[in-house]
Every structure is written in C-alpha cells, then in structure tokens.
Amino acid sequence: MQLVNGEPKSMMMPPLRAAIGTDAPALVPGPDVIVGDLPDMEQFGNSGTQVGLGVATTSCNNGSRPLDWFALPNTDHPVIPQNLYRMSSGPNNNERFEQIGQSWLKHAFAALEDNACGFGCNTNGCSQGVQLCSGCSDPYSAGLNADQSSIGSRAWVNPFTGAFPSSANNHSGHSHDGVSHRVRVEANDLNTTLNPGATYFAEAQYVTPHEYSWCQSHPGECNLYNNASYRQFTVSGITNFTFSPFGPTVRMQPAIMAWTGATVNQVQPDPGNDGIWFMGYKVTNPTVGVWHYEYAVYNQNLDRAIQSFSVPLGAGANISNIGFHAPPQEPGWANDGTFNNQGYSRTPWAVTQASDSITWNTETFAQNQNANAIRWGTLYNFRFDADRPPQSANATIGFFKTGSPITVAIQAPSGSATPTPTPTPTATATPTPTPTPTPRPSPTPRTSPTPRTRPTPPPRPVSG
C-alpha cells in the first residue's frame, strides 16, 4: 500500500509469473518498460572537483504488448536518465536523503530480446530490434550509458508524454571533458573518509512516448508511473572510485523509497495531464528540546516542475540551522534545449521566514526560464532545527511552469502557549553562487487558531 494524494492506494506489484516449466508470461496490459536491473556503476572520467559516472541498466517489458524502440532520428524510443543519491548524517547515518548526481539522457537505439527479468520473453508478433518484445529484456552497459556522444539533454524531453525532437542528441559545438553529460558528482560527496557510514543508491528511469500514446488510446492501460528503479551500491575510494552492488535492484520504485524511517507520499497534481512527484519527510530529536526537520521533494516525471516549498510554523516556534541542498547541474551547452543554451541555474533557493511559515523558492518561469526549479528526475532538500516538537501539518508546493499551488501532508513544528520572537534565519552555506533575490511567493494560508479550552464549572449544590 502507498499513499497517493493523501489517500491509501494499492500499489502495482510485479505480475505473477507463469507456472514453472512454461514460458507464457502473465503481464500487465499494454507496453510497460521498467528498469529490471542496475547491475553495475563505474567512473569514466573526472574534471576539477567532479567525477563522471555511468550506471548500467537492464530494461524489461513488463507489458503484454511490444514497446517501440526506433533509433534516432526517429523519436519513438525510450530515453534513460541516471541518478545517484546518498543517505547520511545523524547518529544512524539516515537522517538525510540527498541527490548528489544526475546525468543527461541515454537515447535507446536497439533492443535485444533477452529474458533477464524472467518474465518469459515472447517475440511473437513483435519486430525484433526496433521493439522490445513482451516479457523481453535489453541490457545497456555502464560504458554505453556513459557514452557522451549518445547522451542528450533532459531539457528536450517532456517526461510525462515522452515527447522530444529528432535533434535532441545534437552535440555540435560541444567540447567534452571527463564529466560532461555523465552522472556528474562532486568527488567529496563520494570520498569515504569524508562520508563514513554513508549509504549510496543508483537510480535509473526509462521514459518513452509509446507508453503515453498507448495510454491515450487505451484508457486503463497506462503504465507511465513505474519506470524508475534503484539499487544500493558500496563505494570505495578517495578521488577515484569503484562501486559494488549491494542487495538486489528494487524494481518500479524511485530511490527516495529507500530513505530509512522517513514518510514518503506520492502526489499526482493533475491526473491524466502530468506526472507524479514524492514528498518525503523525517523528524528526529537529536538533543533535549531540539527537533530536526528534514524534507525531500522528488520529481519523478512531472513536466511542470516545482518552484516553491513552504512549511507552516506553530506560534512561538524558533528555528535555526536552515538548509537547502540540490544536485549539481550541467553547464550550458550548444543545442542543449535550455533557453539561449545557458543551462539551468545553480543558484540556491531563496529563503523567507514569516511569523507563521518558512518558504524556499527559486525564480518564476516568467523571471527566468532556466531557473533552478525541481525538474523531472531530481530531488531537492529543505531542513531546519526547531525548539518545538512535530505535529501534523500541510506544506504548500508551488509549480514552475503551470498550475496553482497545492498542499501536501507533512510534520512541522507545533506552537507554544505564549508566542516568542523568532530570530532571523541564516541559511546553511552551500558551495554555489549567492542566491538571486526573488519575489516572495503567495503566502501560505495561516492555520486556524486552536480553540481555548473553557473551564468546567463547579457542580451546583443539590436542593434539599
């Protein structure tokens, strides 16, 4: 079971397989590409303070219909982003769950018809090579997924419809270094001396236009939301790194689901018209009288992106150690699909504290089309300490491209009986440029005051 838009929903599990000795899969209706395995992760270069990684992916067709796999310049094939996350901090090294790396997109070009997922590969009625047949699998090595000449920008792709132009992998004018377009990670985020006890998770996702078009023509056979899987890896090294898989690949779930002890809810703000994102949060009590509030916002395939995040504060709650974290961004490249080929901004989000809320935000789309919004396949973090324990509350999420703000369930600091002055916050330093001041978003509605308890009158004397 999983919460979707705040309500319990049944989660689609891997389909039941045929009885032993048969080769007939019992698959979901329609085409359904999933990440069946993440067998390997490797370092392929470095530049300055960063390293460039590649993650091997094995795709599987979990559906009853073949999935189109036509190479460029045809635009009917999957694209494959790769991400890296780190769980760390706190006494158990699981207080925070952060994205520390992301790649551009590998453009799929040909499908083998293997049976790595054990679904029972069925090539009947399928054009092998240009389709991934029902139940079949296709492996892409870490080196292939890190091949810079066949990795296109995420900016060209609508992650919900899977649409992109035939020019989405144009490298004219590019001069690559060791990390260009690969999973770009700061070496210090992997350094085992600097990150003792940290846990690392690789994630990949297959986004394809075929699933969307099939969903449009076959309502009820929509398999757009299970395309991400993750796997834990052990990291070794100080400046050059090796990676060893630890445990099996967790299929059809994003990596944020690996955050130990956190609450993670799936949200779909515009069903049928856009994708999904996840709200994760965790509250710890590191010392007497201090509670640490940790929030993670992960956008899986929501094209409109996320522009602001606001947390309500109870009356009199004092907060400190305010922080923000985002993964590294690619610089601007010729033909990269961003506005004026400038790349996406790396400016940390501005933070504004009011008497009853704290709000982080980046620039609006009208102000800067390349603003540092939470785009698809990325996870951003927001955090602070407070002197008040948690209570159930609603955070407000504002979108970047389109759509009105919405609220989502979280835990936030409760109020005290007598409000006290709140100190001006100081944002946690991050190794990125100074934030550009942006207008404050629409204020979060103030919570209704808690009714005051009326004292119970003393019993009236009984008449004699």
Coordinates of C-alpha atoms in Angstrom, one line a residue:
M1 CA 0.0 0.0 0.0
Q2 CA 1.1 3.5 -0.7
L3 CA -0.4 7.0 -0.2
V4 CA -1.3 8.8 -3.4
N5 CA -2.6 12.3 -3.0
G6 CA -3.0 11.6 0.7
E7 CA -5.2 8.5 0.2
P8 CA -4.2 4.8 0.6
K9 CA -4.0 3.2 -2.8
S10 CA -2.9 -0.3 -3.8
M11 CA 0.5 -0.4 -5.4
M12 CA 1.0 -2.4 -8.6
M13 CA 3.3 -5.3 -7.9
P14 CA 5.4 -7.2 -10.4
P15 CA 3.0 -9.5 -12.2
L16 CA 2.6 -13.1 -11.3
R17 CA 4.7 -15.4 -13.5
A18 CA 3.6 -18.5 -15.3
A19 CA 3.9 -21.8 -13.6
I20 CA 7.3 -23.5 -13.5
G21 CA 8.1 -25.2 -16.8
T22 CA 6.0 -22.8 -19.0
D23 CA 7.2 -19.8 -20.9
A24 CA 3.9 -17.8 -21.0
P25 CA 4.2 -14.6 -19.0
A26 CA 1.3 -13.0 -17.1
L27 CA 2.0 -9.4 -17.8
V28 CA 0.1 -6.1 -17.4
P29 CA -2.0 -4.9 -20.4
G30 CA -0.2 -2.7 -22.9
P31 CA 3.5 -1.8 -23.2
D32 CA 5.3 -1.3 -19.9
V33 CA 9.1 -0.7 -19.9
I34 CA 10.7 -0.9 -16.4
V35 CA 14.2 -1.0 -15.1
G36 CA 14.6 -4.6 -14.3
D37 CA 18.2 -4.4 -13.0
L38 CA 21.1 -2.0 -12.3
P39 CA 24.0 -4.4 -12.5
D40 CA 26.9 -2.0 -12.5
M41 CA 28.2 1.5 -11.9
E42 CA 31.6 2.8 -12.9
Q43 CA 33.7 6.0 -13.0
F44 CA 34.6 7.1 -16.6
G45 CA 36.4 10.4 -16.0
N46 CA 37.0 13.5 -13.9
S47 CA 37.3 17.2 -14.2
G48 CA 38.2 19.7 -11.5
T49 CA 36.4 18.7 -8.3
Q50 CA 33.9 16.4 -10.0
V51 CA 33.8 12.8 -11.4
G52 CA 31.7 11.4 -14.2
L53 CA 29.9 8.1 -13.7
G54 CA 27.8 5.7 -15.7
V55 CA 25.1 3.3 -14.5
A56 CA 24.3 0.1 -16.3
T57 CA 20.6 -0.6 -16.9
T58 CA 18.7 -3.6 -18.0
S59 CA 15.2 -2.8 -19.3
C60 CA 12.3 -5.2 -19.3
N61 CA 9.0 -5.1 -20.9
N62 CA 6.5 -5.8 -18.1
G63 CA 3.6 -5.5 -20.6
S64 CA 1.6 -7.7 -22.9
R65 CA 2.4 -5.5 -26.0
P66 CA 5.7 -4.8 -27.7
L67 CA 7.3 -1.4 -26.9
D68 CA 8.7 0.7 -29.7
W69 CA 12.5 1.1 -29.8
F70 CA 13.3 3.0 -33.0
A71 CA 16.7 4.8 -33.0
L72 CA 17.2 8.5 -33.8
P73 CA 16.3 10.4 -35.9
N74 CA 13.0 8.5 -35.1
T75 CA 11.6 9.9 -31.8
D76 CA 9.7 6.8 -30.7
H77 CA 12.2 5.2 -28.3
P78 CA 13.0 5.4 -24.6
V79 CA 15.5 7.8 -23.0
I80 CA 17.4 6.9 -19.9
P81 CA 18.4 9.3 -17.1
Q82 CA 20.7 8.1 -14.3
N83 CA 20.9 9.5 -10.8
L84 CA 22.9 9.0 -7.6
Y85 CA 21.7 9.5 -4.0
R86 CA 23.4 9.5 -0.6
M87 CA 21.8 8.7 2.8
S88 CA 23.8 10.1 5.7
S89 CA 24.0 12.3 8.8
G90 CA 22.7 11.7 12.3
P91 CA 23.6 9.0 14.7
N92 CA 22.4 6.3 12.4
N93 CA 23.6 7.8 9.1
N94 CA 20.0 8.0 7.8
E95 CA 18.8 11.5 8.8
R96 CA 19.2 12.9 5.3
F97 CA 18.5 11.6 1.8
E98 CA 20.1 13.7 -0.9
Q99 CA 20.6 13.5 -4.6
I100 CA 24.3 14.0 -5.3
G101 CA 24.5 13.3 -9.1
Q102 CA 22.5 13.3 -12.3
S103 CA 23.2 12.6 -15.9
W104 CA 21.7 13.7 -19.2
L105 CA 19.7 11.0 -21.2
K106 CA 20.9 8.0 -23.0
H107 CA 18.9 7.6 -26.2
A108 CA 17.9 3.9 -26.7
F109 CA 18.8 2.7 -30.2
A110 CA 18.2 -1.1 -30.5
A111 CA 16.6 -3.8 -28.4
L112 CA 17.9 -7.2 -27.7
E113 CA 15.3 -9.8 -26.8
D114 CA 16.7 -11.5 -23.7
N115 CA 14.9 -12.8 -20.6
A116 CA 16.8 -11.2 -17.8
C117 CA 13.7 -10.4 -15.7
G118 CA 12.4 -14.0 -16.1
F119 CA 9.1 -12.7 -17.4
G120 CA 9.1 -15.2 -20.3
C121 CA 10.3 -13.4 -23.5
N122 CA 7.7 -13.7 -26.2
T123 CA 8.8 -12.5 -29.7
N124 CA 5.6 -13.4 -31.5
G125 CA 4.0 -10.5 -33.3
C126 CA 7.0 -8.3 -32.5
S127 CA 9.5 -6.5 -34.7
Q128 CA 12.7 -7.6 -33.0
G129 CA 15.4 -5.0 -32.6
V130 CA 13.1 -2.0 -33.2
Q131 CA 10.7 -3.1 -30.5
L132 CA 11.2 -4.6 -27.0
C133 CA 9.0 -7.6 -27.2
S134 CA 6.6 -8.6 -24.5
G135 CA 8.4 -10.0 -21.4
C136 CA 11.8 -9.4 -23.0
S137 CA 14.8 -7.5 -21.7
D138 CA 17.6 -5.4 -23.1
P139 CA 20.9 -4.6 -21.4
Y140 CA 22.9 -1.3 -21.7
S141 CA 26.3 -1.4 -20.0
A142 CA 27.6 1.4 -17.8
G143 CA 30.0 2.4 -20.6
L144 CA 27.2 2.6 -23.2
N145 CA 25.1 4.8 -20.9
A146 CA 28.1 7.0 -20.3
D147 CA 29.0 7.4 -24.0
Q148 CA 29.0 11.2 -24.3
S149 CA 28.1 11.2 -28.0
S150 CA 24.8 9.4 -27.4
I151 CA 23.6 11.3 -24.3
G152 CA 21.1 14.1 -25.0
S153 CA 19.9 16.9 -22.7
R154 CA 17.0 16.3 -20.3
A155 CA 15.7 19.8 -21.3
W156 CA 14.4 18.5 -24.7
V157 CA 12.1 15.9 -23.1
N158 CA 8.6 16.1 -21.7
P159 CA 8.8 13.4 -19.1
F160 CA 5.1 12.7 -19.0
T161 CA 4.4 12.4 -22.7
G162 CA 7.9 11.2 -23.5
A163 CA 8.0 13.7 -26.5
F164 CA 11.3 15.1 -27.8
P165 CA 12.6 16.4 -31.1
S166 CA 14.8 14.4 -33.5
S167 CA 17.6 16.9 -32.7
A168 CA 17.6 16.0 -29.0
N169 CA 21.1 14.5 -29.2
N170 CA 22.9 17.2 -31.2
H171 CA 26.5 17.6 -29.9
S172 CA 27.6 20.2 -32.5
G173 CA 29.8 22.8 -30.7
H174 CA 30.4 20.5 -27.8
S175 CA 33.9 20.0 -26.3
H176 CA 33.6 17.3 -23.7
D177 CA 35.6 16.8 -20.6
G178 CA 35.6 13.8 -18.3
V179 CA 32.3 14.5 -16.6
S180 CA 30.2 16.1 -19.4
H181 CA 26.7 14.7 -19.6
R182 CA 27.6 11.7 -17.4
V183 CA 26.4 11.3 -13.8
R184 CA 28.1 14.5 -12.5
V185 CA 29.1 14.1 -8.9
E186 CA 31.4 16.1 -6.5
A187 CA 34.2 13.8 -5.5
N188 CA 33.9 15.0 -1.9
D189 CA 30.3 13.6 -1.8
L190 CA 31.8 10.1 -2.5
N191 CA 35.0 10.4 -0.5
T192 CA 34.8 7.6 2.0
T193 CA 36.9 9.5 4.5
L194 CA 34.6 12.5 4.4
N195 CA 31.4 10.3 4.4
P196 CA 31.9 7.5 6.9
G197 CA 28.9 5.2 7.1
A198 CA 27.0 6.9 4.3
T199 CA 24.8 4.7 2.0
Y200 CA 24.6 5.2 -1.8
F201 CA 21.8 4.4 -4.2
A202 CA 21.8 4.5 -8.0
E203 CA 18.6 5.1 -9.8
A204 CA 17.6 4.9 -13.5
Q205 CA 14.3 5.6 -15.3
Y206 CA 13.0 4.8 -18.8
V207 CA 10.8 7.5 -20.3
T208 CA 9.1 6.6 -23.6
P209 CA 6.4 8.2 -25.8
H210 CA 4.9 4.8 -26.6
E211 CA 3.5 4.3 -23.1
Y212 CA 1.8 7.7 -23.3
S213 CA 0.3 7.3 -26.7
W214 CA -0.9 3.8 -25.7
C215 CA -2.5 5.2 -22.6
Q216 CA -4.3 7.9 -24.6
S217 CA -5.8 5.3 -26.9
H218 CA -6.4 2.6 -24.3
P219 CA -7.7 4.2 -21.1
G220 CA -7.0 1.9 -18.1
E221 CA -3.7 0.6 -19.7
C222 CA -1.5 3.5 -18.5
N223 CA 1.9 2.3 -17.3
L224 CA 3.7 5.7 -17.0
Y225 CA 4.4 5.8 -13.3
N226 CA 6.6 2.7 -12.6
N227 CA 9.6 3.4 -14.8
A228 CA 12.1 4.1 -12.1
S229 CA 14.1 1.5 -10.1
Y230 CA 17.0 1.8 -7.7
R231 CA 19.8 -0.3 -6.2
Q232 CA 22.3 0.2 -3.3
F233 CA 26.0 0.4 -4.1
T234 CA 29.0 0.3 -1.8
V235 CA 31.6 3.0 -2.6
S236 CA 35.4 2.7 -2.3
G237 CA 37.9 5.4 -2.9
I238 CA 39.1 8.9 -2.1
T239 CA 39.5 10.6 -5.5
N240 CA 39.0 7.7 -7.9
F241 CA 36.1 5.4 -7.1
T242 CA 34.8 1.9 -7.5
F243 CA 31.3 0.7 -6.9
S244 CA 29.9 -2.7 -5.8
P245 CA 26.2 -3.6 -5.9
F246 CA 24.7 -4.4 -2.5
G247 CA 21.5 -6.3 -2.5
P248 CA 19.0 -6.7 -5.4
T249 CA 17.6 -3.9 -7.6
V250 CA 14.3 -2.6 -6.2
R251 CA 12.1 -2.5 -9.2
M252 CA 9.4 0.1 -10.1
Q253 CA 10.2 2.4 -7.2
P254 CA 12.2 5.6 -7.0
A255 CA 15.3 5.7 -4.8
I256 CA 13.6 8.0 -2.2
M257 CA 11.7 4.9 -1.1
A258 CA 15.0 3.7 0.4
W259 CA 15.1 6.5 3.0
T260 CA 15.1 4.7 6.3
G261 CA 12.4 5.8 8.8
A262 CA 11.0 8.5 6.6
T263 CA 7.4 9.0 5.5
V264 CA 7.2 9.2 1.7
N265 CA 3.9 10.0 -0.1
Q266 CA 3.2 10.1 -3.9
V267 CA 1.4 13.1 -5.3
Q268 CA -0.3 13.5 -8.7
P269 CA -1.5 17.1 -9.1
D270 CA -3.1 16.8 -12.5
P271 CA -4.1 13.2 -13.2
G272 CA -4.1 12.3 -16.9
N273 CA -2.3 15.5 -17.9
D274 CA 1.0 15.4 -16.0
G275 CA 3.2 13.1 -13.9
I276 CA 3.9 12.4 -10.3
W277 CA 6.2 13.7 -7.5
F278 CA 7.0 12.5 -4.0
M279 CA 7.0 14.3 -0.6
G280 CA 9.4 12.8 1.9
Y281 CA 10.0 13.9 5.5
K282 CA 11.6 12.8 8.7
V283 CA 11.7 14.4 12.1
T284 CA 14.4 13.5 14.7
N285 CA 15.1 14.6 18.2
P286 CA 18.9 14.9 18.4
T287 CA 19.1 16.6 21.8
V288 CA 16.7 17.5 24.5
G289 CA 14.5 20.4 23.4
V290 CA 15.7 20.3 19.8
W291 CA 13.9 18.7 16.8
H292 CA 15.5 18.4 13.4
Y293 CA 13.1 18.6 10.4
E294 CA 14.3 17.1 7.1
Y295 CA 12.2 17.4 3.9
A296 CA 12.9 15.9 0.5
V297 CA 10.9 16.8 -2.7
Y298 CA 11.4 14.4 -5.6
N299 CA 10.0 15.0 -9.0
Q300 CA 9.8 11.7 -11.0
N301 CA 8.1 12.7 -14.2
L302 CA 6.2 16.0 -13.6
D303 CA 6.8 18.3 -16.5
R304 CA 5.5 21.5 -14.8
A305 CA 8.4 21.3 -12.2
I306 CA 8.3 22.8 -8.7
Q307 CA 9.2 26.4 -7.8
S308 CA 8.5 26.8 -4.1
F309 CA 8.1 24.9 -0.8
S310 CA 6.6 26.4 2.3
V311 CA 6.3 24.9 5.8
P312 CA 3.9 26.3 8.4
L313 CA 5.3 27.1 11.9
G314 CA 3.4 26.9 15.1
A315 CA 3.1 30.1 17.2
G316 CA 6.3 30.8 19.1
A317 CA 8.4 28.1 17.3
N318 CA 12.0 29.2 17.0
I319 CA 14.0 27.7 14.1
S320 CA 17.7 27.7 13.3
N321 CA 20.3 25.8 11.1
I322 CA 18.2 26.4 8.0
G323 CA 19.5 24.5 5.0
F324 CA 18.9 23.7 1.3
H325 CA 20.5 21.1 -1.0
A326 CA 20.3 20.4 -4.7
P327 CA 22.4 18.2 -7.1
P328 CA 25.0 19.6 -9.5
Q329 CA 23.6 20.9 -12.8
E330 CA 25.2 20.7 -16.2
P331 CA 26.6 24.0 -17.6
G332 CA 25.1 25.4 -20.7
W333 CA 25.9 23.6 -24.0
A334 CA 25.2 24.4 -27.6
N335 CA 21.9 22.9 -28.6
D336 CA 21.1 21.7 -25.1
G337 CA 17.4 22.7 -25.2
T338 CA 17.6 25.3 -22.4
F339 CA 16.8 29.0 -23.1
N340 CA 19.6 30.5 -25.1
N341 CA 21.6 27.4 -24.4
Q342 CA 22.6 28.8 -21.0
G343 CA 21.9 25.6 -19.0
Y344 CA 19.9 25.5 -15.8
S345 CA 20.7 27.8 -12.9
R346 CA 22.7 26.5 -10.0
T347 CA 21.6 29.4 -7.6
P348 CA 20.4 28.1 -4.3
W349 CA 16.7 28.8 -3.4
A350 CA 16.0 32.0 -1.5
V351 CA 14.6 31.5 2.0
T352 CA 12.0 33.8 3.6
Q353 CA 10.7 33.4 7.2
A354 CA 7.4 34.9 8.4
S355 CA 5.8 34.6 11.8
D356 CA 3.8 31.5 10.8
S357 CA 5.9 29.9 8.0
I358 CA 9.2 29.4 6.3
T359 CA 9.4 29.4 2.5
W360 CA 12.1 28.4 0.0
N361 CA 11.7 29.4 -3.7
T362 CA 13.6 29.9 -6.9
E363 CA 12.7 32.4 -9.6
T364 CA 9.4 32.0 -11.5
F365 CA 9.3 30.9 -15.1
A366 CA 8.4 34.4 -16.2
Q367 CA 11.5 35.7 -14.5
N368 CA 13.9 33.0 -15.7
Q369 CA 13.1 30.0 -17.9
N370 CA 16.3 28.4 -16.7
A371 CA 15.7 28.9 -13.0
N372 CA 16.8 26.2 -10.6
A373 CA 13.4 24.5 -10.4
I374 CA 12.9 20.9 -9.3
R375 CA 12.6 19.4 -12.7
W376 CA 11.9 15.8 -13.5
G377 CA 14.3 13.2 -12.2
T378 CA 15.7 15.4 -9.4
L379 CA 15.4 15.6 -5.6
Y380 CA 15.9 18.8 -3.5
N381 CA 16.2 19.0 0.3
F382 CA 15.0 21.6 2.8
R383 CA 15.8 21.4 6.5
F384 CA 16.0 23.3 9.9
D385 CA 16.1 22.7 13.6
A386 CA 13.2 23.9 15.9
D387 CA 12.5 24.1 19.6
R388 CA 9.0 22.7 19.2
P389 CA 8.0 19.0 18.6
P390 CA 6.2 17.9 15.5
Q391 CA 2.5 18.0 14.7
S392 CA 0.6 17.1 11.5
A393 CA 0.5 20.0 9.1
N394 CA 0.3 20.8 5.4
A395 CA 3.2 22.2 3.3
T396 CA 2.4 24.3 0.2
I397 CA 4.0 23.4 -3.1
G398 CA 4.2 26.0 -5.9
F399 CA 4.7 24.9 -9.5
F400 CA 7.1 26.4 -12.0
K401 CA 5.5 26.2 -15.5
T402 CA 1.8 26.0 -14.8
G403 CA -0.8 25.1 -12.2
S404 CA -2.0 26.5 -8.9
P405 CA -0.2 25.7 -5.6
I406 CA -1.3 22.7 -3.7
T407 CA -0.9 21.4 -0.2
V408 CA 0.6 18.1 1.0
A409 CA 0.7 16.4 4.3
I410 CA 3.9 16.7 6.4
Q411 CA 5.0 17.2 10.0
A412 CA 6.0 20.7 11.2
P413 CA 6.8 22.4 14.5
S414 CA 3.9 22.8 16.8
G415 CA 3.0 26.0 18.6
S416 CA 3.6 27.1 22.2
A417 CA 1.2 28.7 24.6
T418 CA 2.9 32.1 24.5
P419 CA 4.5 33.2 21.2
T420 CA 8.1 34.4 21.5
P421 CA 10.1 36.4 19.0
T422 CA 11.6 34.4 16.1
P423 CA 15.2 35.0 15.2
T424 CA 16.1 35.9 11.7
P425 CA 17.4 32.8 10.0
T426 CA 20.8 32.2 8.5
A427 CA 20.8 29.8 5.6
T428 CA 23.3 27.0 5.6
A429 CA 26.3 27.7 3.3
T430 CA 26.4 25.8 0.1
P431 CA 29.2 25.6 -2.5
T432 CA 27.2 27.5 -5.1
P433 CA 26.7 31.2 -6.1
T434 CA 24.8 33.7 -3.9
P435 CA 21.1 33.4 -4.5
T436 CA 19.4 36.0 -6.7
P437 CA 16.7 37.7 -4.7
T438 CA 13.3 36.8 -6.0
P439 CA 9.8 38.0 -5.1
R440 CA 8.2 36.2 -2.2
P441 CA 5.5 33.7 -3.4
S442 CA 2.0 33.8 -2.3
P443 CA 1.8 33.4 1.5
T444 CA 0.8 30.1 2.9
P445 CA -2.7 30.4 4.5
R446 CA -2.5 30.9 8.2
T447 CA -3.6 28.0 10.3
S448 CA -6.8 28.4 12.3
P449 CA -6.1 29.1 16.0
T450 CA -6.6 26.3 18.4
P451 CA -9.8 26.9 20.4
R452 CA -9.2 27.8 24.0
T453 CA -10.5 25.2 26.5
R454 CA -13.4 26.5 28.5
P455 CA -13.1 25.6 32.2
T456 CA -15.6 23.2 33.6
P457 CA -18.0 25.0 36.1
P458 CA -18.1 23.6 39.6
P459 CA -21.1 21.4 40.4
R460 CA -24.2 23.2 41.6
P461 CA -25.4 22.3 45.1
V462 CA -28.3 19.9 45.1
S463 CA -31.6 21.3 46.5
G464 CA -32.6 19.9 49.9

